[in-house]
Amino acid sequence: MNELTTVICGALNKPKSNIALISSGLACTTLLAGSEATNDGSLIIARSADSSALKAQHFVIHPAKKNQSGIYSTKEHNGANNFTYPLPKNSLRYTTVPNWKTQLHGATGFNELGVGVSGTESIFASPKALAFDPYVEETGITEDDIPDVLLSRAKTAREAVELLGNIIETQGAGEGFGVAVVDKNELWYLETGTGHQWMAQKIAKDKYFATGNQGRLQAFEVNNPDMLGSKNLVEFAVEKGLYNPAKDGAFNFSKAYTRDDERDRDYNDPRVWIIQQQFNPSLKQDIADGRNFAPFLTPEKKVSVEEAKAMLRNHFEGTEHDPYTNGLNGKEPWRPISVFRTYEAHVMQVRPELPQEIGEVTYVGLGMADLTAFVPFYSGLEAYPKHYGVGTDKADSDSIYWKYRKLQTLVMTDYPKLAPIVKKAYQEWEAKTALEQKAMEVNYLKMAKTDKAAANKMLNKFNLDVMASAEKLTEDLTNQLFTIRTEDIQSDIFFANKSKKD
């Protein structure tokens, strides 16, 4: 096993100006499911993060810190802007999967108290709304900062939502975003309206929520404990002519604040449509009516970790809109969920009935979701292999990110022929690993009754072995596919030369 490391800190290189703000417009699809909407009573978050295939991801464990003082500064990390916020006096231990350049933009993570964050889903306010309250691009909070600010101090999901909402109201949002926050009791989703307006809603236990780069929250009730929002959310909309109670009826956050135009019809609505088809196959909806898709649905087919992974891998297979299976089609108008520029996708699962060490699991797939292994990372994992904390925007032979990305790049040279090989291998590996996880968890519960330290040691060995197994499979698949492509090219060249001689 490679040398282990508990934390990787510090910026490696200065990014291009406002790189996060520029690239985030390409990003993300999200699925959230309450405990009664899942097959096992867990709470589930699934999200893909898309912008650049060259965006190597690192795995970081941030240790707890005592008696801190000073200011958190995005600029000091060479991040997107100059957002600042006081450091917590006592910072909690937490994990993130950040951008290689800045160690920010943490994508997914849990803290030691069981609060999890997935962020962000890039969304866009309407130009009319932004004219009255623009994003605070220079100093407002962005997806660079959200995981580190929330996970270092939040004790509950609701507290994290309230903290983020307060920051948006007082310091502003530097961009439009949606953020999912979970603990063992609640699952929340927050969306920005404009620079200082926001709304959040708790996901009902029997519902799921799907979104793709658009504001989807709708009804807002001031006195509803399952809804939170900026102090003058409705009043601001009325004052600026974004909402007319007499004409528009009940307040609708999405209609009042978020963008809705032709870009949504091809780029965003088809993704929400296909997710809702997956879990409610009897639902008949016209994709052109995407603005009216229900934000929350009770699933006919329960959400599971496996179904969430299948959602992240979806590219309209079996339809004329599949841009891969019948040969690469970059002109396909429908934007699929699984795209090559995805740099990581994850499924966060919280099982409240289990000890936190095994009850919180994040399944991370590096690179394109359709062509990667979703590897489980338990909250009880104490350290990552050293090569999980290296990698840049240049391919290398060491980083875990580039091992997956090289295989995916090779597959895309002949997707119809090579993808089935990779997908079958990863499917079999995930099924085998799932059985091994169940056995390990049963063993953990038995051991923890008498020797918690021994149980944790066993858990860590198991998790590291699983990670190494996925890595070895990826290396073997890369070699197998290189052999196939070498034979293909040799054959092509041979016949071309033979034809010339004849």
Short mmCIF file of C-alpha atoms in Angstrom, two decimals:
data_model
loop_
_atom_site.label_atom_id
_atom_site.label_comp_id
_atom_site.label_asym_id
_atom_site.label_seq_id
_atom_site.Cartn_x
_atom_site.Cartn_y
_atom_site.Cartn_z
CA MET A 1 0.00 0.00 0.00
CA ASN A 2 1.23 3.49 -0.78
CA GLU A 3 2.19 5.91 1.94
CA LEU A 4 -0.89 7.34 3.64
CA THR A 5 -1.59 10.98 4.31
CA THR A 6 -4.31 12.56 6.42
CA VAL A 7 -4.34 16.00 4.87
CA ILE A 8 -2.96 17.86 1.89
CA CYS A 9 -2.90 21.63 2.25
CA GLY A 10 -1.93 24.68 0.23
CA ALA A 11 -2.35 25.98 -3.29
CA LEU A 12 -0.18 24.51 -6.03
CA ASN A 13 -0.60 27.08 -8.75
CA LYS A 14 -2.41 30.28 -9.48
CA PRO A 15 -5.58 29.70 -11.52
CA LYS A 16 -6.74 31.81 -14.39
CA SER A 17 -8.77 34.81 -13.22
CA ASN A 18 -12.27 33.84 -12.09
CA ILE A 19 -11.83 30.31 -13.43
CA ALA A 20 -14.53 28.88 -11.13
CA LEU A 21 -17.00 31.54 -12.17
CA ILE A 22 -16.32 30.96 -15.83
CA SER A 23 -16.36 27.18 -15.87
CA SER A 24 -19.19 26.52 -13.46
CA GLY A 25 -21.82 27.33 -16.07
CA LEU A 26 -21.24 23.90 -17.59
CA ALA A 27 -21.80 22.04 -14.40
CA CYS A 28 -23.82 19.48 -12.57
CA THR A 29 -26.90 17.33 -12.17
CA THR A 30 -28.39 16.61 -8.73
CA LEU A 31 -30.74 14.03 -7.19
CA LEU A 32 -31.90 14.12 -3.55
CA ALA A 33 -34.06 11.47 -1.85
CA GLY A 34 -35.76 11.39 1.57
CA SER A 35 -35.64 8.33 3.80
CA GLU A 36 -39.04 6.96 2.75
CA ALA A 37 -38.22 7.51 -0.93
CA THR A 38 -35.23 5.16 -0.74
CA ASN A 39 -35.16 1.38 -0.68
CA ASP A 40 -33.45 1.09 2.72
CA GLY A 41 -34.51 4.15 4.73
CA SER A 42 -31.28 6.05 4.05
CA LEU A 43 -30.97 9.65 2.90
CA ILE A 44 -29.27 9.99 -0.48
CA ILE A 45 -27.55 12.78 -2.41
CA ALA A 46 -26.23 12.14 -5.92
CA ARG A 47 -24.45 14.79 -7.96
CA SER A 48 -22.10 15.08 -10.91
CA ALA A 49 -19.58 17.91 -11.18
CA ASP A 50 -18.78 18.96 -14.73
CA SER A 51 -16.48 21.55 -16.24
CA SER A 52 -13.14 20.17 -17.48
CA ALA A 53 -11.65 16.73 -17.97
CA LEU A 54 -8.28 18.24 -16.94
CA LYS A 55 -9.54 19.18 -13.47
CA ALA A 56 -7.74 16.63 -11.32
CA GLN A 57 -9.38 16.04 -7.95
CA HIS A 58 -7.63 15.45 -4.64
CA PHE A 59 -8.92 13.75 -1.50
CA VAL A 60 -8.35 15.72 1.69
CA ILE A 61 -8.99 15.16 5.38
CA HIS A 62 -8.95 18.44 7.30
CA PRO A 63 -8.04 17.81 10.94
CA ALA A 64 -9.89 19.40 13.83
CA LYS A 65 -8.22 22.59 15.11
CA LYS A 66 -8.48 24.31 18.50
CA ASN A 67 -8.21 27.98 19.48
CA GLN A 68 -8.05 29.37 15.96
CA SER A 69 -8.19 33.04 15.15
CA GLY A 70 -8.02 35.00 11.96
CA ILE A 71 -9.82 35.05 8.64
CA TYR A 72 -10.54 32.47 5.97
CA SER A 73 -9.60 34.04 2.63
CA THR A 74 -10.34 32.64 -0.81
CA LYS A 75 -7.70 34.90 -2.33
CA GLU A 76 -5.00 33.47 -0.09
CA HIS A 77 -5.75 30.07 -1.65
CA ASN A 78 -5.66 31.60 -5.15
CA GLY A 79 -9.37 30.93 -5.46
CA ALA A 80 -12.06 32.49 -7.61
CA ASN A 81 -12.43 35.85 -5.85
CA ASN A 82 -11.74 37.71 -2.60
CA PHE A 83 -14.39 36.27 -0.27
CA THR A 84 -13.42 36.30 3.41
CA TYR A 85 -15.01 34.91 6.57
CA PRO A 86 -13.88 34.49 10.20
CA LEU A 87 -12.31 31.14 11.01
CA PRO A 88 -14.19 29.12 13.63
CA LYS A 89 -12.47 29.15 17.01
CA ASN A 90 -12.67 25.37 17.12
CA SER A 91 -12.77 23.82 13.66
CA LEU A 92 -14.32 20.38 13.20
CA ARG A 93 -12.62 17.55 11.36
CA TYR A 94 -14.04 17.20 7.85
CA THR A 95 -13.32 15.76 4.41
CA THR A 96 -13.44 17.34 0.95
CA VAL A 97 -12.63 16.41 -2.65
CA PRO A 98 -11.19 19.68 -3.97
CA ASN A 99 -9.74 21.21 -7.12
CA TRP A 100 -6.03 20.42 -7.52
CA LYS A 101 -5.03 24.05 -8.08
CA THR A 102 -6.47 25.65 -4.98
CA GLN A 103 -7.50 22.81 -2.64
CA LEU A 104 -10.89 24.60 -2.62
CA HIS A 105 -14.19 23.83 -4.36
CA GLY A 106 -14.51 20.70 -2.22
CA ALA A 107 -17.43 19.02 -4.10
CA THR A 108 -18.45 16.58 -1.36
CA GLY A 109 -17.63 15.93 2.28
CA PHE A 110 -18.75 15.06 5.80
CA ASN A 111 -17.64 16.51 9.11
CA GLU A 112 -17.08 14.70 12.39
CA LEU A 113 -20.61 15.51 13.62
CA GLY A 114 -22.23 13.88 10.62
CA VAL A 115 -23.09 16.94 8.54
CA GLY A 116 -22.57 16.40 4.81
CA VAL A 117 -22.36 18.96 1.99
CA SER A 118 -22.57 18.52 -1.78
CA GLY A 119 -22.00 21.72 -3.69
CA THR A 120 -22.71 23.20 -5.98
CA GLU A 121 -25.30 22.94 -8.71
CA SER A 122 -24.74 25.95 -10.97
CA ILE A 123 -28.00 27.85 -11.50
CA PHE A 124 -28.84 31.21 -13.02
CA ALA A 125 -31.03 34.09 -11.94
CA SER A 126 -33.07 35.88 -14.56
CA PRO A 127 -31.45 38.97 -16.12
CA LYS A 128 -34.38 41.05 -14.86
CA ALA A 129 -33.83 39.96 -11.25
CA LEU A 130 -30.05 40.41 -11.49
CA ALA A 131 -30.55 43.97 -12.73
CA PHE A 132 -31.93 44.84 -9.27
CA ASP A 133 -29.59 42.65 -7.20
CA PRO A 134 -26.52 41.41 -9.12
CA TYR A 135 -24.14 38.72 -7.93
CA VAL A 136 -21.33 40.03 -5.73
CA GLU A 137 -18.65 38.55 -7.95
CA GLU A 138 -15.62 40.12 -6.27
CA THR A 139 -16.32 39.29 -2.62
CA GLY A 140 -19.43 37.07 -2.45
CA ILE A 141 -19.38 33.42 -1.44
CA THR A 142 -18.94 30.87 -4.24
CA GLU A 143 -18.67 27.10 -4.56
CA ASP A 144 -14.95 27.48 -3.84
CA ASP A 145 -15.74 28.34 -0.23
CA ILE A 146 -19.02 26.68 0.75
CA PRO A 147 -17.74 23.24 1.87
CA ASP A 148 -14.89 24.61 3.98
CA VAL A 149 -16.99 27.31 5.64
CA LEU A 150 -19.95 25.04 6.46
CA LEU A 151 -18.25 21.73 7.30
CA SER A 152 -15.69 23.30 9.62
CA ARG A 153 -18.40 24.47 12.04
CA ALA A 154 -21.96 23.28 11.32
CA LYS A 155 -23.46 20.92 13.90
CA THR A 156 -26.64 20.14 11.93
CA ALA A 157 -27.85 20.41 8.37
CA ARG A 158 -30.32 23.13 9.30
CA GLU A 159 -27.58 25.15 11.00
CA ALA A 160 -25.46 24.87 7.85
CA VAL A 161 -28.33 26.13 5.68
CA GLU A 162 -29.03 29.03 8.03
CA LEU A 163 -25.34 29.97 8.09
CA LEU A 164 -25.03 29.92 4.30
CA GLY A 165 -28.25 31.92 3.97
CA ASN A 166 -26.95 34.53 6.38
CA ILE A 167 -23.72 34.86 4.41
CA ILE A 168 -25.68 35.34 1.18
CA GLU A 169 -27.83 38.05 2.76
CA THR A 170 -24.96 39.93 4.40
CA GLN A 171 -21.99 39.38 2.07
CA GLY A 172 -23.69 38.24 -1.09
CA ALA A 173 -23.44 35.29 -3.46
CA GLY A 174 -20.63 35.52 -6.01
CA GLU A 175 -22.55 33.32 -8.45
CA GLY A 176 -25.80 31.36 -8.69
CA PHE A 177 -25.79 27.97 -6.99
CA GLY A 178 -27.76 25.18 -5.36
CA VAL A 179 -26.34 23.30 -2.36
CA ALA A 180 -27.43 20.04 -0.71
CA VAL A 181 -26.86 19.57 3.02
CA VAL A 182 -27.63 16.43 5.04
CA ASP A 183 -27.36 14.99 8.52
CA LYS A 184 -28.86 11.88 10.12
CA ASN A 185 -32.24 13.58 10.52
CA GLU A 186 -32.73 16.01 7.63
CA LEU A 187 -31.87 16.66 4.00
CA TRP A 188 -32.01 20.26 2.72
CA TYR A 189 -31.52 22.02 -0.59
CA LEU A 190 -30.69 25.74 -0.89
CA GLU A 191 -30.92 27.81 -4.07
CA THR A 192 -29.82 31.37 -4.66
CA GLY A 193 -32.17 33.81 -6.31
CA THR A 194 -29.99 36.87 -6.86
CA GLY A 195 -26.95 38.31 -5.13
CA HIS A 196 -28.68 38.47 -1.73
CA GLN A 197 -31.87 36.44 -2.10
CA TRP A 198 -32.16 32.72 -1.39
CA MET A 199 -34.55 29.93 -0.50
CA ALA A 200 -34.08 26.49 1.06
CA GLN A 201 -36.44 23.58 1.54
CA LYS A 202 -36.22 20.36 3.52
CA ILE A 203 -36.82 17.30 1.38
CA ALA A 204 -39.93 15.49 2.62
CA LYS A 205 -39.27 11.90 3.70
CA ASP A 206 -41.36 10.38 0.91
CA LYS A 207 -40.10 12.63 -1.92
CA TYR A 208 -37.18 12.97 -4.26
CA PHE A 209 -35.91 16.10 -6.03
CA ALA A 210 -34.06 16.34 -9.34
CA THR A 211 -32.40 19.31 -11.00
CA GLY A 212 -29.92 20.18 -13.72
CA ASN A 213 -28.47 23.71 -13.81
CA GLN A 214 -31.72 25.52 -13.10
CA GLY A 215 -33.65 26.93 -10.14
CA ARG A 216 -36.34 24.37 -9.26
CA LEU A 217 -37.71 25.35 -5.84
CA GLN A 218 -41.18 26.87 -6.06
CA ALA A 219 -43.64 27.36 -3.19
CA PHE A 220 -42.46 29.40 -0.19
CA GLU A 221 -44.34 29.70 3.09
CA VAL A 222 -42.88 32.12 5.61
CA ASN A 223 -44.04 30.22 8.69
CA ASN A 224 -43.31 26.73 7.40
CA PRO A 225 -40.45 25.22 9.47
CA ASP A 226 -39.45 23.10 6.48
CA MET A 227 -38.73 26.20 4.40
CA LEU A 228 -36.15 28.92 4.94
CA GLY A 229 -35.37 32.04 2.94
CA SER A 230 -33.99 35.55 2.91
CA LYS A 231 -35.86 37.97 5.18
CA ASN A 232 -37.48 39.97 2.38
CA LEU A 233 -37.65 37.26 -0.27
CA VAL A 234 -41.27 37.82 -1.30
CA GLU A 235 -41.38 41.55 -0.56
CA PHE A 236 -38.33 42.21 -2.75
CA ALA A 237 -39.92 40.32 -5.63
CA VAL A 238 -43.12 42.36 -5.31
CA GLU A 239 -41.26 45.67 -4.98
CA LYS A 240 -39.15 45.06 -8.10
CA GLY A 241 -41.98 43.74 -10.23
CA LEU A 242 -40.71 40.17 -10.27
CA TYR A 243 -43.94 38.90 -8.67
CA ASN A 244 -47.48 40.30 -8.82
CA PRO A 245 -49.71 38.59 -6.20
CA ALA A 246 -52.94 39.71 -7.87
CA LYS A 247 -51.90 38.44 -11.28
CA ASP A 248 -49.53 35.56 -10.56
CA GLY A 249 -51.31 33.79 -7.72
CA ALA A 250 -49.20 31.98 -5.13
CA PHE A 251 -45.56 33.00 -4.91
CA ASN A 252 -43.24 30.82 -6.99
CA PHE A 253 -39.55 31.27 -6.21
CA SER A 254 -38.36 29.81 -9.49
CA LYS A 255 -40.63 31.95 -11.64
CA ALA A 256 -39.84 35.11 -9.71
CA TYR A 257 -36.07 34.79 -9.60
CA THR A 258 -34.54 32.23 -11.94
CA ARG A 259 -33.76 32.13 -15.63
CA ASP A 260 -36.08 30.26 -18.00
CA ASP A 261 -35.35 30.44 -21.74
CA GLU A 262 -34.54 28.35 -24.79
CA ARG A 263 -31.26 27.16 -23.25
CA ASP A 264 -33.22 25.21 -20.63
CA ARG A 265 -35.21 23.28 -23.22
CA ASP A 266 -32.21 21.37 -24.61
CA TYR A 267 -29.53 21.74 -21.97
CA ASN A 268 -31.42 21.34 -18.68
CA ASP A 269 -34.98 20.05 -19.01
CA PRO A 270 -34.08 16.71 -20.68
CA ARG A 271 -31.96 15.73 -17.69
CA VAL A 272 -34.75 16.37 -15.20
CA TRP A 273 -37.14 14.58 -17.55
CA ILE A 274 -35.01 11.43 -17.77
CA ILE A 275 -34.49 11.29 -14.00
CA GLN A 276 -38.21 11.56 -13.38
CA GLN A 277 -38.78 8.86 -16.02
CA GLN A 278 -36.35 6.60 -14.17
CA PHE A 279 -38.18 6.81 -10.85
CA ASN A 280 -41.72 7.49 -12.13
CA PRO A 281 -41.90 5.57 -15.41
CA SER A 282 -45.68 5.99 -15.71
CA LEU A 283 -45.32 9.78 -15.71
CA LYS A 284 -46.03 11.29 -19.12
CA GLN A 285 -44.40 14.68 -19.67
CA ASP A 286 -43.55 16.82 -22.66
CA ILE A 287 -39.92 17.90 -22.43
CA ALA A 288 -40.90 21.27 -23.88
CA ASP A 289 -42.96 21.81 -20.70
CA GLY A 290 -39.90 21.54 -18.46
CA ARG A 291 -40.68 24.66 -16.46
CA ASN A 292 -43.80 22.94 -15.14
CA PHE A 293 -42.18 19.67 -14.09
CA ALA A 294 -42.99 19.04 -10.42
CA PRO A 295 -39.94 19.75 -8.24
CA PHE A 296 -40.80 16.98 -5.75
CA LEU A 297 -42.22 13.55 -6.55
CA THR A 298 -43.03 10.38 -4.66
CA PRO A 299 -41.12 7.67 -6.54
CA GLU A 300 -42.84 4.66 -8.02
CA LYS A 301 -39.42 3.02 -8.06
CA LYS A 302 -37.46 3.55 -4.84
CA VAL A 303 -34.14 5.36 -4.98
CA SER A 304 -31.11 3.25 -4.05
CA VAL A 305 -27.37 3.75 -4.22
CA GLU A 306 -27.31 1.61 -7.36
CA GLU A 307 -30.16 3.56 -8.96
CA ALA A 308 -28.45 6.83 -8.07
CA LYS A 309 -25.26 5.65 -9.77
CA ALA A 310 -27.29 4.59 -12.80
CA MET A 311 -28.79 8.09 -12.91
CA LEU A 312 -25.35 9.69 -12.91
CA ARG A 313 -24.27 7.38 -15.74
CA ASN A 314 -27.29 8.11 -17.93
CA HIS A 315 -26.77 9.40 -21.47
CA PHE A 316 -30.18 8.69 -23.02
CA GLU A 317 -29.24 5.10 -23.86
CA GLY A 318 -31.67 3.41 -26.21
CA THR A 319 -32.88 6.70 -27.71
CA GLU A 320 -31.90 8.77 -30.70
CA HIS A 321 -30.39 11.31 -28.32
CA ASP A 322 -27.58 8.99 -27.12
CA PRO A 323 -24.40 10.83 -28.22
CA TYR A 324 -21.99 7.93 -27.61
CA THR A 325 -23.26 4.43 -28.38
CA ASN A 326 -23.66 4.85 -32.13
CA GLY A 327 -20.48 6.87 -32.52
CA LEU A 328 -19.61 10.21 -30.97
CA ASN A 329 -22.08 12.94 -31.85
CA GLY A 330 -20.99 16.32 -30.56
CA LYS A 331 -23.93 18.00 -32.27
CA GLU A 332 -26.58 16.20 -30.20
CA PRO A 333 -28.85 18.98 -28.84
CA TRP A 334 -29.84 17.19 -25.61
CA ARG A 335 -27.17 17.50 -22.95
CA PRO A 336 -26.82 14.10 -21.22
CA ILE A 337 -26.17 13.64 -17.51
CA SER A 338 -22.94 11.73 -18.09
CA VAL A 339 -20.47 13.84 -20.07
CA PHE A 340 -16.76 13.43 -20.67
CA ARG A 341 -15.93 16.70 -18.92
CA THR A 342 -17.33 15.40 -15.61
CA TYR A 343 -14.35 15.46 -13.25
CA GLU A 344 -16.10 13.62 -10.42
CA ALA A 345 -19.53 12.28 -9.49
CA HIS A 346 -20.66 11.05 -6.09
CA VAL A 347 -23.44 9.39 -4.14
CA MET A 348 -23.64 10.35 -0.46
CA GLN A 349 -25.59 7.93 1.72
CA VAL A 350 -26.60 8.48 5.35
CA ARG A 351 -27.99 5.51 7.31
CA PRO A 352 -29.03 6.94 10.68
CA GLU A 353 -29.48 3.56 12.34
CA LEU A 354 -25.79 2.67 12.00
CA PRO A 355 -22.70 4.07 13.74
CA GLN A 356 -21.42 7.10 11.89
CA GLU A 357 -18.19 5.37 10.90
CA ILE A 358 -20.08 2.99 8.59
CA GLY A 359 -23.45 4.76 8.39
CA GLU A 360 -22.08 7.59 6.25
CA VAL A 361 -20.61 6.48 2.94
CA THR A 362 -19.64 8.51 -0.11
CA TYR A 363 -19.31 6.64 -3.39
CA VAL A 364 -16.94 8.68 -5.56
CA GLY A 365 -16.47 8.13 -9.29
CA LEU A 366 -13.52 10.03 -10.74
CA GLY A 367 -14.01 11.41 -14.23
CA MET A 368 -16.87 10.48 -16.55
CA ALA A 369 -19.54 8.68 -14.51
CA ASP A 370 -20.47 6.29 -17.32
CA LEU A 371 -16.91 4.94 -17.49
CA THR A 372 -15.70 4.90 -13.90
CA ALA A 373 -15.97 2.86 -10.72
CA PHE A 374 -17.96 4.33 -7.84
CA VAL A 375 -15.66 3.56 -4.92
CA PRO A 376 -17.06 3.65 -1.35
CA PHE A 377 -15.36 5.95 1.16
CA TYR A 378 -16.57 5.39 4.72
CA SER A 379 -16.65 8.23 7.22
CA GLY A 380 -14.50 6.09 9.50
CA LEU A 381 -11.62 6.17 6.99
CA GLU A 382 -8.69 7.83 8.72
CA ALA A 383 -6.24 8.43 5.85
CA TYR A 384 -5.92 8.29 2.08
CA PRO A 385 -3.03 6.86 0.03
CA LYS A 386 -0.55 9.58 -0.87
CA HIS A 387 -1.32 9.47 -4.61
CA TYR A 388 -4.94 10.45 -3.83
CA GLY A 389 -3.57 13.92 -3.05
CA VAL A 390 -1.56 14.56 -6.21
CA GLY A 391 -2.35 15.33 -9.84
CA THR A 392 -2.60 18.47 -11.95
CA ASP A 393 -4.05 19.40 -15.34
CA LYS A 394 -1.27 17.39 -17.00
CA ALA A 395 -1.54 13.61 -17.28
CA ASP A 396 0.82 11.64 -15.03
CA SER A 397 1.49 8.07 -13.97
CA ASP A 398 0.92 8.49 -10.24
CA SER A 399 -2.32 10.30 -9.37
CA ILE A 400 -5.48 8.29 -8.88
CA TYR A 401 -7.43 10.82 -10.94
CA TRP A 402 -5.33 10.32 -14.07
CA LYS A 403 -5.47 6.54 -13.82
CA TYR A 404 -9.23 6.71 -14.32
CA ARG A 405 -9.09 9.55 -16.83
CA LYS A 406 -6.57 7.81 -19.10
CA LEU A 407 -8.83 4.77 -19.35
CA GLN A 408 -11.85 6.94 -20.16
CA THR A 409 -9.98 8.85 -22.85
CA LEU A 410 -8.95 5.59 -24.45
CA VAL A 411 -12.52 4.28 -24.44
CA MET A 412 -13.78 7.39 -26.20
CA THR A 413 -11.58 6.60 -29.22
CA ASP A 414 -14.03 3.74 -29.98
CA TYR A 415 -16.90 3.96 -27.52
CA PRO A 416 -19.19 1.37 -29.19
CA LYS A 417 -16.49 -1.31 -29.04
CA LEU A 418 -14.63 -0.48 -25.84
CA ALA A 419 -17.23 0.95 -23.46
CA PRO A 420 -19.10 -2.36 -22.97
CA ILE A 421 -15.88 -3.99 -21.76
CA VAL A 422 -15.24 -1.30 -19.15
CA LYS A 423 -18.85 -0.98 -18.03
CA LYS A 424 -19.23 -4.73 -17.54
CA ALA A 425 -16.02 -4.95 -15.53
CA TYR A 426 -16.95 -2.07 -13.25
CA GLN A 427 -20.50 -3.37 -12.83
CA GLU A 428 -19.18 -6.74 -11.69
CA TRP A 429 -16.65 -5.08 -9.39
CA GLU A 430 -19.33 -2.87 -7.78
CA ALA A 431 -21.66 -5.85 -7.25
CA LYS A 432 -18.87 -7.88 -5.64
CA THR A 433 -17.81 -4.94 -3.50
CA ALA A 434 -21.37 -4.32 -2.30
CA LEU A 435 -21.55 -7.90 -0.96
CA GLU A 436 -18.18 -7.46 0.75
CA GLN A 437 -19.39 -4.20 2.30
CA LYS A 438 -22.42 -5.92 3.82
CA ALA A 439 -20.23 -8.61 5.36
CA MET A 440 -17.75 -6.05 6.68
CA GLU A 441 -20.50 -3.94 8.24
CA VAL A 442 -21.96 -6.94 10.05
CA ASN A 443 -18.49 -7.75 11.36
CA TYR A 444 -17.92 -4.11 12.36
CA LEU A 445 -21.09 -4.02 14.47
CA LYS A 446 -20.05 -7.19 16.29
CA MET A 447 -16.50 -6.04 16.91
CA ALA A 448 -17.48 -2.51 17.98
CA LYS A 449 -19.48 -3.90 20.93
CA THR A 450 -16.30 -5.08 22.64
CA ASP A 451 -13.38 -3.36 20.88
CA LYS A 452 -14.16 -0.18 18.94
CA ALA A 453 -10.51 0.45 18.12
CA ALA A 454 -10.15 -2.98 16.54
CA ALA A 455 -13.37 -2.45 14.61
CA ASN A 456 -12.10 0.86 13.24
CA LYS A 457 -8.78 -0.71 12.27
CA MET A 458 -10.61 -3.44 10.40
CA LEU A 459 -12.81 -0.85 8.66
CA ASN A 460 -9.80 1.14 7.52
CA LYS A 461 -8.01 -1.92 6.15
CA PHE A 462 -11.15 -2.93 4.30
CA ASN A 463 -11.67 0.51 2.77
CA LEU A 464 -8.05 0.82 1.65
CA ASP A 465 -8.20 -2.66 0.12
CA VAL A 466 -11.35 -1.73 -1.81
CA MET A 467 -9.70 1.43 -3.13
CA ALA A 468 -6.64 -0.54 -4.20
CA SER A 469 -8.80 -3.18 -5.87
CA ALA A 470 -10.61 -0.57 -7.99
CA GLU A 471 -7.28 1.00 -8.93
CA LYS A 472 -5.80 -2.36 -9.98
CA LEU A 473 -8.87 -3.13 -12.09
CA THR A 474 -8.55 0.26 -13.78
CA GLU A 475 -4.89 -0.36 -14.61
CA ASP A 476 -5.70 -3.83 -15.97
CA LEU A 477 -8.53 -2.46 -18.12
CA THR A 478 -6.26 0.24 -19.52
CA ASN A 479 -3.72 -2.38 -20.58
CA GLN A 480 -6.43 -4.60 -22.02
CA LEU A 481 -7.88 -1.77 -24.09
CA PHE A 482 -4.48 -0.61 -25.29
CA THR A 483 -3.89 -4.13 -26.57
CA ILE A 484 -7.21 -4.09 -28.43
CA ARG A 485 -6.57 -0.68 -29.97
CA THR A 486 -3.04 -1.69 -30.97
CA GLU A 487 -4.45 -4.70 -32.81
CA ASP A 488 -7.09 -2.51 -34.47
CA ILE A 489 -4.56 0.03 -35.72
CA GLN A 490 -2.14 -2.67 -36.85
CA SER A 491 -4.93 -4.28 -38.85
CA ASP A 492 -5.95 -0.98 -40.42
CA ILE A 493 -2.40 -0.17 -41.46
CA PHE A 494 -1.76 -3.68 -42.76
CA PHE A 495 -4.75 -3.66 -45.09
CA ALA A 496 -4.01 -0.14 -46.27
CA ASN A 497 -0.46 -1.14 -47.25
CA LYS A 498 -1.62 -4.40 -48.81
CA SER A 499 -4.10 -2.49 -50.92
CA LYS A 500 -1.33 -0.25 -52.26
CA LYS A 501 0.83 -3.26 -53.18
CA ASP A 502 -2.06 -4.94 -54.99
#
